[in-house]
Amino acid sequence: MSTRTAGRRRAEDRSSHQARFASCPTNRLLDRIGDKWVALLLKELAEGPRRYSDLARTIAGASQKMLTQTLRHLERDGLVSRTITAAVPPRVDYALTPLGQSLLPVLRTVTQWAERHIEEIDTAHDAYDRRLPPDAGSPG
Amino acid sequence: MSTRTAGRRRAEDRSSHQARFASCPTNRLLDRIGDKWVALLLKELAEGPRRYSDLARTIAGASQKMLTQTLRHLERDGLVSRTITAAVPPRVDYALTPLGQSLLPVLRTVTQWAERHIEEIDTAHDAYDRRLPPDAGSPG
DNA sequence: CCGGATCCAATGCGATACTG
DNA sequence: CAGTATCGCATTGGATCCGG
């Protein structure tokens, strides 16, 4: 005779789990490096410090907004440093911090796995998609 | 005197980069494991096959929709297998494929880095946030 | 040259209802 | 038990304009 429906109770469960979820280091990290431009940005900065305009050219796919926003997040996480040279014209250099550099091997691990197994994934996609339309197959 | 503005040209640059971005194995993988529930799901399946309802209980934070959707994505990627036992009551078991298992070490790498450096990140957050309100400091 | 502010479209995700 | 379908809200990402 609970006044809470199963759905309601489930929602309460969820809200309590959300906090744990958000505070899980792994999820926090994945949330960051899952950001659309983070991997590319780190990869570029891995080769050395870059000016903002350099990054804008190299990561040409990103809008100014996303570039700046992503850099801010990374800076806030202590992964990149931002150095302002107050001059005319203004100049801002970004570089990996030691913490950011320590993340590079992790990214390389991800990249290696991805490159080594991407074909298997594509094959799996192919197989999965082929058997989905049930009106075409089912040959006797 | 091009008829295209700089912004327009930039947009064209971007669209051509989008394809390369989307087809980059690393980004594809990050896009997948960056999905909100993928890490938790793989972690749970790492310990052995699980029924749908088991997963729903363990990953209590996820809605049915997200659970199913995420499992479908993982299945399509060939990372998990889905086994239907046509009986009453219906029963569906999910398990990691060999491909999925090969991904576990990668996830462990991510997790280890995250857990080892999460404090540095928190410290960085703290420092970053503390110096943002510029109206308080600047002591002479 | 660097980036903040704002408006807008696309998508992600959750709640709910319904099916086999 | 194990989904599928639809709706609505919140977030994400992009275009553009404006300021230091």
mmCIF file of C-alpha atoms (C1' of nucleotides) in Angstrom:
data_model
loop_
_atom_site.group_PDB
_atom_site.id
_atom_site.type_symbol
_atom_site.label_atom_id
_atom_site.label_comp_id
_atom_site.label_asym_id
_atom_site.label_seq_id
_atom_site.Cartn_x
_atom_site.Cartn_y
_atom_site.Cartn_z
ATOM 1 C CA MET A 1 0.000 0.000 0.000
ATOM 2 C CA SER A 2 2.757 2.323 -0.820
ATOM 3 C CA THR A 3 1.621 5.641 -2.182
ATOM 4 C CA ARG A 4 4.560 5.608 -4.574
ATOM 5 C CA THR A 5 4.220 3.864 -7.862
ATOM 6 C CA ALA A 6 7.000 1.670 -9.145
ATOM 7 C CA GLY A 7 7.881 4.332 -11.658
ATOM 8 C CA ARG A 8 8.035 6.963 -8.995
ATOM 9 C CA ARG A 9 10.233 4.868 -6.787
ATOM 10 C CA ARG A 10 12.461 4.164 -9.733
ATOM 11 C CA ALA A 11 12.805 7.847 -10.355
ATOM 12 C CA GLU A 12 13.885 8.344 -6.757
ATOM 13 C CA ASP A 13 16.390 5.565 -7.099
ATOM 14 C CA ARG A 14 17.720 7.295 -10.113
ATOM 15 C CA SER A 15 18.159 10.678 -8.546
ATOM 16 C CA SER A 16 20.196 9.172 -5.757
ATOM 17 C CA HIS A 17 22.311 7.360 -8.283
ATOM 18 C CA GLN A 18 22.846 10.449 -10.381
ATOM 19 C CA ALA A 19 25.026 11.980 -7.727
ATOM 20 C CA ARG A 20 27.150 8.884 -7.449
ATOM 21 C CA PHE A 21 27.323 8.737 -11.188
ATOM 22 C CA ALA A 22 28.421 12.322 -11.547
ATOM 23 C CA SER A 23 31.079 11.930 -8.895
ATOM 24 C CA CYS A 24 32.555 8.750 -10.332
ATOM 25 C CA PRO A 25 36.059 9.639 -11.520
ATOM 26 C CA THR A 26 35.832 7.406 -14.561
ATOM 27 C CA ASN A 27 32.581 8.905 -15.689
ATOM 28 C CA ARG A 28 33.839 12.394 -15.071
ATOM 29 C CA LEU A 29 36.872 11.671 -17.195
ATOM 30 C CA LEU A 30 34.877 10.026 -19.946
ATOM 31 C CA ASP A 31 32.496 12.936 -19.876
ATOM 32 C CA ARG A 32 35.394 15.260 -20.525
ATOM 33 C CA ILE A 33 37.346 13.330 -23.140
ATOM 34 C CA GLY A 34 34.058 12.358 -24.748
ATOM 35 C CA ASP A 35 33.529 16.032 -25.482
ATOM 36 C CA LYS A 36 33.494 16.435 -29.188
ATOM 37 C CA TRP A 37 36.798 18.240 -29.641
ATOM 38 C CA VAL A 38 38.840 17.189 -26.655
ATOM 39 C CA ALA A 39 40.649 14.284 -28.273
ATOM 40 C CA LEU A 40 41.681 16.294 -31.299
ATOM 41 C CA LEU A 41 42.727 19.194 -29.135
ATOM 42 C CA LEU A 42 44.860 17.089 -26.835
ATOM 43 C CA LYS A 43 46.377 15.329 -29.780
ATOM 44 C CA GLU A 44 47.373 18.632 -31.297
ATOM 45 C CA LEU A 45 48.717 20.014 -28.042
ATOM 46 C CA ALA A 46 50.633 16.797 -27.531
ATOM 47 C CA GLU A 47 53.012 17.959 -30.225
ATOM 48 C CA GLY A 48 53.772 21.180 -28.458
ATOM 49 C CA PRO A 49 52.319 24.514 -27.336
ATOM 50 C CA ARG A 50 49.944 26.132 -29.757
ATOM 51 C CA ARG A 51 48.498 29.558 -30.204
ATOM 52 C CA TYR A 52 44.766 29.937 -30.236
ATOM 53 C CA SER A 53 44.750 30.795 -33.908
ATOM 54 C CA ASP A 54 46.900 27.772 -34.680
ATOM 55 C CA LEU A 55 44.388 25.533 -32.981
ATOM 56 C CA ALA A 56 41.549 27.234 -34.807
ATOM 57 C CA ARG A 57 43.255 26.422 -38.079
ATOM 58 C CA THR A 58 44.216 22.865 -37.247
ATOM 59 C CA ILE A 59 40.912 21.944 -35.638
ATOM 60 C CA ALA A 60 39.102 23.708 -38.416
ATOM 61 C CA GLY A 61 35.924 21.759 -37.752
ATOM 62 C CA ALA A 62 35.313 23.450 -34.438
ATOM 63 C CA SER A 63 33.573 26.758 -34.020
ATOM 64 C CA GLN A 64 35.220 29.514 -32.010
ATOM 65 C CA LYS A 65 32.772 28.944 -29.257
ATOM 66 C CA MET A 66 33.457 25.247 -28.923
ATOM 67 C CA LEU A 67 37.178 25.749 -29.212
ATOM 68 C CA THR A 68 37.264 28.312 -26.430
ATOM 69 C CA GLN A 69 34.779 26.410 -24.304
ATOM 70 C CA THR A 70 36.689 23.165 -24.647
ATOM 71 C CA LEU A 71 39.974 24.858 -23.849
ATOM 72 C CA ARG A 72 38.402 26.420 -20.780
ATOM 73 C CA HIS A 73 37.186 23.059 -19.562
ATOM 74 C CA LEU A 74 40.576 21.514 -20.087
ATOM 75 C CA GLU A 75 42.209 24.434 -18.338
ATOM 76 C CA ARG A 76 39.817 24.120 -15.437
ATOM 77 C CA ASP A 77 40.631 20.436 -15.209
ATOM 78 C CA GLY A 78 44.291 21.361 -15.024
ATOM 79 C CA LEU A 79 45.061 19.529 -18.243
ATOM 80 C CA VAL A 80 46.171 22.522 -20.258
ATOM 81 C CA SER A 81 47.732 25.826 -19.344
ATOM 82 C CA ARG A 82 46.856 29.157 -20.838
ATOM 83 C CA THR A 83 49.486 31.815 -21.230
ATOM 84 C CA ILE A 84 48.484 35.329 -22.167
ATOM 85 C CA THR A 85 51.011 37.614 -23.753
ATOM 86 C CA ALA A 86 49.578 41.064 -23.267
ATOM 87 C CA ALA A 87 50.733 42.818 -26.360
ATOM 88 C CA VAL A 88 49.514 44.067 -29.671
ATOM 89 C CA PRO A 89 48.375 41.916 -31.243
ATOM 90 C CA PRO A 90 47.178 39.864 -28.278
ATOM 91 C CA ARG A 91 48.581 36.393 -28.062
ATOM 92 C CA VAL A 92 47.475 33.351 -26.112
ATOM 93 C CA ASP A 93 49.377 30.107 -25.970
ATOM 94 C CA TYR A 94 47.972 26.815 -24.813
ATOM 95 C CA ALA A 95 50.078 23.889 -23.675
ATOM 96 C CA LEU A 96 49.641 20.608 -21.905
ATOM 97 C CA THR A 97 50.372 20.601 -18.215
ATOM 98 C CA PRO A 98 52.190 17.619 -16.703
ATOM 99 C CA LEU A 99 48.775 16.302 -15.766
ATOM 100 C CA GLY A 100 47.643 16.675 -19.323
ATOM 101 C CA GLN A 101 50.734 14.903 -20.576
ATOM 102 C CA SER A 102 50.101 12.059 -18.179
ATOM 103 C CA LEU A 103 46.778 11.586 -19.908
ATOM 104 C CA LEU A 104 48.334 11.119 -23.318
ATOM 105 C CA PRO A 105 49.249 7.445 -22.833
ATOM 106 C CA VAL A 106 45.643 6.792 -21.932
ATOM 107 C CA LEU A 107 44.499 8.430 -25.110
ATOM 108 C CA ARG A 108 47.050 6.454 -27.070
ATOM 109 C CA THR A 109 45.666 3.266 -25.585
ATOM 110 C CA VAL A 110 42.210 4.261 -26.702
ATOM 111 C CA THR A 111 43.439 5.226 -30.142
ATOM 112 C CA GLN A 112 45.361 2.006 -30.620
ATOM 113 C CA TRP A 113 42.429 -0.142 -29.665
ATOM 114 C CA ALA A 114 40.156 1.869 -31.924
ATOM 115 C CA GLU A 115 42.446 1.595 -34.913
ATOM 116 C CA ARG A 116 43.120 -2.069 -34.401
ATOM 117 C CA HIS A 117 39.485 -3.032 -34.033
ATOM 118 C CA ILE A 118 37.604 -0.552 -36.147
ATOM 119 C CA GLU A 119 37.229 -3.076 -38.927
ATOM 120 C CA GLU A 120 35.652 -5.592 -36.620
ATOM 121 C CA ILE A 121 33.216 -2.935 -35.524
ATOM 122 C CA ASP A 122 32.385 -2.093 -39.096
ATOM 123 C CA THR A 123 31.875 -5.756 -39.838
ATOM 124 C CA ALA A 124 29.601 -6.034 -36.826
ATOM 125 C CA HIS A 125 27.612 -3.030 -38.012
ATOM 126 C CA ASP A 126 27.252 -4.641 -41.372
ATOM 127 C CA ALA A 127 26.029 -7.910 -39.939
ATOM 128 C CA TYR A 128 23.679 -6.183 -37.535
ATOM 129 C CA ASP A 129 22.135 -3.894 -40.114
ATOM 130 C CA ARG A 130 21.792 -6.698 -42.632
ATOM 131 C CA ARG A 131 19.633 -8.768 -40.364
ATOM 132 C CA LEU A 132 17.480 -5.963 -39.097
ATOM 133 C CA PRO A 133 15.113 -5.506 -42.038
ATOM 134 C CA PRO A 134 13.123 -8.705 -41.540
ATOM 135 C CA ASP A 135 11.016 -8.278 -44.646
ATOM 136 C CA ALA A 136 13.878 -8.852 -47.039
ATOM 137 C CA GLY A 137 15.570 -11.966 -45.766
ATOM 138 C CA SER A 138 14.331 -15.228 -44.296
ATOM 139 C CA PRO A 139 15.192 -17.310 -47.335
ATOM 140 C CA GLY A 140 14.080 -20.934 -47.150
ATOM 141 C CA MET B 1 36.936 39.737 -53.675
ATOM 142 C CA SER B 2 35.545 36.397 -53.054
ATOM 143 C CA THR B 3 31.800 36.269 -52.801
ATOM 144 C CA ARG B 4 32.148 34.051 -49.776
ATOM 145 C CA THR B 5 32.637 35.633 -46.407
ATOM 146 C CA ALA B 6 35.259 34.303 -44.065
ATOM 147 C CA GLY B 7 32.525 32.815 -41.955
ATOM 148 C CA ARG B 8 31.000 31.087 -44.926
ATOM 149 C CA ARG B 9 34.293 29.640 -46.006
ATOM 150 C CA ARG B 10 34.908 28.466 -42.497
ATOM 151 C CA ALA B 11 31.587 26.710 -42.481
ATOM 152 C CA GLU B 12 32.554 24.903 -45.667
ATOM 153 C CA ASP B 13 35.861 23.910 -44.147
ATOM 154 C CA ARG B 14 33.965 22.520 -41.242
ATOM 155 C CA SER B 15 31.552 20.425 -43.233
ATOM 156 C CA SER B 16 34.436 18.754 -45.012
ATOM 157 C CA HIS B 17 36.098 18.087 -41.695
ATOM 158 C CA GLN B 18 32.957 16.682 -40.137
ATOM 159 C CA ALA B 19 33.168 13.599 -42.300
ATOM 160 C CA ARG B 20 36.785 12.990 -41.403
ATOM 161 C CA PHE B 21 35.912 13.574 -37.784
ATOM 162 C CA ALA B 22 33.016 11.136 -37.806
ATOM 163 C CA SER B 23 35.074 8.464 -39.506
ATOM 164 C CA CYS B 24 38.031 8.757 -37.162
ATOM 165 C CA PRO B 25 38.194 5.475 -35.240
ATOM 166 C CA THR B 26 39.247 7.158 -32.029
ATOM 167 C CA ASN B 27 36.408 9.618 -32.128
ATOM 168 C CA ARG B 28 33.943 6.905 -32.988
ATOM 169 C CA LEU B 29 35.091 4.889 -30.017
ATOM 170 C CA LEU B 30 35.073 7.865 -27.677
ATOM 171 C CA ASP B 31 31.634 8.751 -28.922
ATOM 172 C CA ARG B 32 30.452 5.320 -27.950
ATOM 173 C CA ILE B 33 32.150 4.877 -24.579
ATOM 174 C CA GLY B 34 31.379 8.483 -23.810
ATOM 175 C CA ASP B 35 27.706 7.550 -23.910
ATOM 176 C CA LYS B 36 26.311 8.090 -20.486
ATOM 177 C CA TRP B 37 25.787 4.464 -19.493
ATOM 178 C CA VAL B 38 28.291 2.539 -21.545
ATOM 179 C CA ALA B 39 31.097 2.429 -18.999
ATOM 180 C CA LEU B 40 28.829 1.213 -16.222
ATOM 181 C CA LEU B 41 27.231 -1.326 -18.488
ATOM 182 C CA LEU B 42 30.512 -2.764 -19.702
ATOM 183 C CA LYS B 43 31.807 -2.831 -16.171
ATOM 184 C CA GLU B 44 28.815 -4.832 -15.054
ATOM 185 C CA LEU B 45 28.985 -7.199 -18.012
ATOM 186 C CA ALA B 46 32.691 -7.633 -17.384
ATOM 187 C CA GLU B 47 31.773 -9.756 -14.390
ATOM 188 C CA GLY B 48 29.687 -12.103 -16.432
ATOM 189 C CA PRO B 49 26.492 -12.416 -18.488
ATOM 190 C CA ARG B 50 23.516 -10.535 -17.174
ATOM 191 C CA ARG B 51 19.812 -10.616 -17.768
ATOM 192 C CA TYR B 52 18.088 -7.455 -18.827
ATOM 193 C CA SER B 53 16.325 -7.122 -15.504
ATOM 194 C CA ASP B 54 19.600 -7.623 -13.667
ATOM 195 C CA LEU B 55 21.120 -4.761 -15.576
ATOM 196 C CA ALA B 56 18.059 -2.641 -14.944
ATOM 197 C CA ARG B 57 18.502 -3.216 -11.235
ATOM 198 C CA THR B 58 22.239 -2.721 -11.106
ATOM 199 C CA ILE B 59 22.309 0.308 -13.397
ATOM 200 C CA ALA B 60 19.316 1.689 -11.575
ATOM 201 C CA GLY B 61 20.061 5.207 -12.726
ATOM 202 C CA ALA B 62 19.250 4.439 -16.335
ATOM 203 C CA SER B 63 15.788 4.516 -17.818
ATOM 204 C CA GLN B 64 14.523 1.514 -19.774
ATOM 205 C CA LYS B 65 14.888 3.457 -22.926
ATOM 206 C CA MET B 66 18.527 4.344 -22.368
ATOM 207 C CA LEU B 67 19.344 0.880 -21.160
ATOM 208 C CA THR B 68 17.884 -0.744 -24.230
ATOM 209 C CA GLN B 69 19.268 1.861 -26.573
ATOM 210 C CA THR B 70 22.748 1.582 -25.134
ATOM 211 C CA LEU B 71 22.662 -2.198 -25.264
ATOM 212 C CA ARG B 72 21.549 -2.015 -28.888
ATOM 213 C CA HIS B 73 24.426 0.259 -29.757
ATOM 214 C CA LEU B 74 26.889 -2.023 -28.039
ATOM 215 C CA GLU B 75 25.382 -5.013 -29.778
ATOM 216 C CA ARG B 76 25.598 -3.271 -33.117
ATOM 217 C CA ASP B 77 29.244 -2.490 -32.436
ATOM 218 C CA GLY B 78 29.811 -6.161 -31.778
ATOM 219 C CA LEU B 79 30.830 -5.497 -28.186
ATOM 220 C CA VAL B 80 28.009 -7.387 -26.519
ATOM 221 C CA SER B 81 25.898 -10.341 -27.546
ATOM 222 C CA ARG B 82 22.198 -10.707 -26.981
ATOM 223 C CA THR B 83 20.706 -14.108 -26.371
ATOM 224 C CA ILE B 84 16.970 -14.570 -26.385
ATOM 225 C CA THR B 85 15.452 -17.524 -24.611
ATOM 226 C CA ALA B 86 11.993 -17.858 -26.056
ATOM 227 C CA ALA B 87 10.057 -19.102 -23.102
ATOM 228 C CA VAL B 88 7.629 -17.997 -20.460
ATOM 229 C CA PRO B 89 8.687 -15.790 -18.899
ATOM 230 C CA PRO B 90 10.770 -14.276 -21.668
ATOM 231 C CA ARG B 91 14.449 -14.068 -20.955
ATOM 232 C CA VAL B 92 17.256 -12.125 -22.592
ATOM 233 C CA ASP B 93 20.873 -12.423 -21.611
ATOM 234 C CA TYR B 94 23.587 -9.989 -22.483
ATOM 235 C CA ALA B 95 27.271 -10.830 -22.458
ATOM 236 C CA LEU B 96 30.520 -9.372 -23.632
ATOM 237 C CA THR B 97 31.821 -10.682 -26.924
ATOM 238 C CA PRO B 98 35.556 -11.311 -27.311
ATOM 239 C CA LEU B 99 35.728 -7.894 -28.919
ATOM 240 C CA GLY B 100 33.982 -6.400 -25.941
ATOM 241 C CA GLN B 101 36.350 -8.150 -23.587
ATOM 242 C CA SER B 102 39.317 -6.836 -25.496
ATOM 243 C CA LEU B 103 38.042 -3.375 -24.711
ATOM 244 C CA LEU B 104 38.076 -3.930 -20.972
ATOM 245 C CA PRO B 105 41.802 -3.277 -20.519
ATOM 246 C CA VAL B 106 41.325 0.034 -22.262
ATOM 247 C CA LEU B 107 38.560 0.936 -19.871
ATOM 248 C CA ARG B 108 40.698 -0.142 -16.970
ATOM 249 C CA THR B 109 43.432 2.174 -18.176
ATOM 250 C CA VAL B 110 40.983 5.020 -18.260
ATOM 251 C CA THR B 111 39.620 4.143 -14.843
ATOM 252 C CA GLN B 112 43.036 3.876 -13.290
ATOM 253 C CA TRP B 113 44.141 7.216 -14.602
ATOM 254 C CA ALA B 114 40.893 8.796 -13.472
ATOM 255 C CA GLU B 115 41.147 7.435 -9.964
ATOM 256 C CA ARG B 116 44.784 8.292 -9.603
ATOM 257 C CA HIS B 117 44.411 11.860 -10.785
ATOM 258 C CA ILE B 118 40.938 12.853 -9.761
ATOM 259 C CA GLU B 119 42.265 14.756 -6.787
ATOM 260 C CA GLU B 120 44.573 16.797 -8.946
ATOM 261 C CA ILE B 121 41.623 17.643 -11.123
ATOM 262 C CA ASP B 122 39.566 18.681 -8.129
ATOM 263 C CA THR B 123 42.445 20.801 -6.923
ATOM 264 C CA ALA B 124 42.706 22.392 -10.340
ATOM 265 C CA HIS B 125 38.983 23.115 -10.309
ATOM 266 C CA ASP B 126 39.341 24.702 -6.950
ATOM 267 C CA ALA B 127 42.205 26.904 -8.038
ATOM 268 C CA TYR B 128 40.476 27.847 -11.263
ATOM 269 C CA ASP B 129 37.198 28.733 -9.646
ATOM 270 C CA ARG B 130 38.877 30.640 -6.861
ATOM 271 C CA ARG B 131 40.626 33.028 -9.171
ATOM 272 C CA LEU B 132 37.681 33.625 -11.436
ATOM 273 C CA PRO B 133 35.800 36.217 -9.333
ATOM 274 C CA PRO B 134 38.246 39.098 -9.927
ATOM 275 C CA ASP B 135 36.478 41.567 -7.672
ATOM 276 C CA ALA B 136 37.682 39.975 -4.449
ATOM 277 C CA GLY B 137 41.425 39.693 -4.808
ATOM 278 C CA SER B 138 44.152 41.934 -6.159
ATOM 279 C CA PRO B 139 45.636 42.841 -2.793
ATOM 280 C CA GLY B 140 48.305 45.460 -2.987
ATOM 281 C "C1'" DC C 1 44.087 38.343 -32.330
ATOM 282 C "C1'" DC C 2 41.294 36.467 -28.617
ATOM 283 C "C1'" DG C 3 37.045 35.461 -26.885
ATOM 284 C "C1'" DG C 4 32.422 36.735 -24.481
ATOM 285 C "C1'" DA C 5 27.206 36.977 -25.335
ATOM 286 C "C1'" DT C 6 23.298 35.695 -27.582
ATOM 287 C "C1'" DC C 7 20.105 33.271 -30.524
ATOM 288 C "C1'" DC C 8 18.883 28.901 -32.747
ATOM 289 C "C1'" DA C 9 18.842 23.922 -34.384
ATOM 290 C "C1'" DA C 10 19.851 19.248 -33.246
ATOM 291 C "C1'" DT C 11 20.281 15.803 -30.165
ATOM 292 C "C1'" DG C 12 20.200 13.350 -25.621
ATOM 293 C "C1'" DC C 13 17.773 11.727 -22.206
ATOM 294 C "C1'" DG C 14 13.811 10.742 -19.073
ATOM 295 C "C1'" DA C 15 8.675 9.883 -18.185
ATOM 296 C "C1'" DT C 16 4.882 7.563 -19.587
ATOM 297 C "C1'" DA C 17 1.935 4.455 -21.980
ATOM 298 C "C1'" DC C 18 1.423 0.322 -24.590
ATOM 299 C "C1'" DT C 19 2.696 -4.593 -26.637
ATOM 300 C "C1'" DG C 20 3.937 -9.647 -26.893
ATOM 301 C "C1'" DC D 1 10.037 -10.066 -18.385
ATOM 302 C "C1'" DA D 2 11.589 -7.414 -22.127
ATOM 303 C "C1'" DG D 3 10.980 -4.419 -24.888
ATOM 304 C "C1'" DT D 4 8.717 -0.329 -28.463
ATOM 305 C "C1'" DA D 5 6.605 4.384 -29.362
ATOM 306 C "C1'" DT D 6 5.760 8.958 -28.307
ATOM 307 C "C1'" DC D 7 6.206 13.204 -25.884
ATOM 308 C "C1'" DG D 8 8.630 17.007 -23.529
ATOM 309 C "C1'" DC D 9 12.503 19.005 -21.193
ATOM 310 C "C1'" DA D 10 17.465 19.879 -20.809
ATOM 311 C "C1'" DT D 11 21.815 19.984 -22.807
ATOM 312 C "C1'" DT D 12 24.971 20.381 -26.632
ATOM 313 C "C1'" DG D 13 26.868 22.479 -30.448
ATOM 314 C "C1'" DG D 14 26.918 26.032 -34.141
ATOM 315 C "C1'" DA D 15 26.209 30.950 -36.335
ATOM 316 C "C1'" DT D 16 26.587 35.454 -35.611
ATOM 317 C "C1'" DC D 17 27.368 39.748 -33.473
ATOM 318 C "C1'" DC D 18 30.051 42.515 -30.343
ATOM 319 C "C1'" DG D 19 34.034 43.991 -27.114
ATOM 320 C "C1'" DG D 20 39.002 44.181 -25.258
#
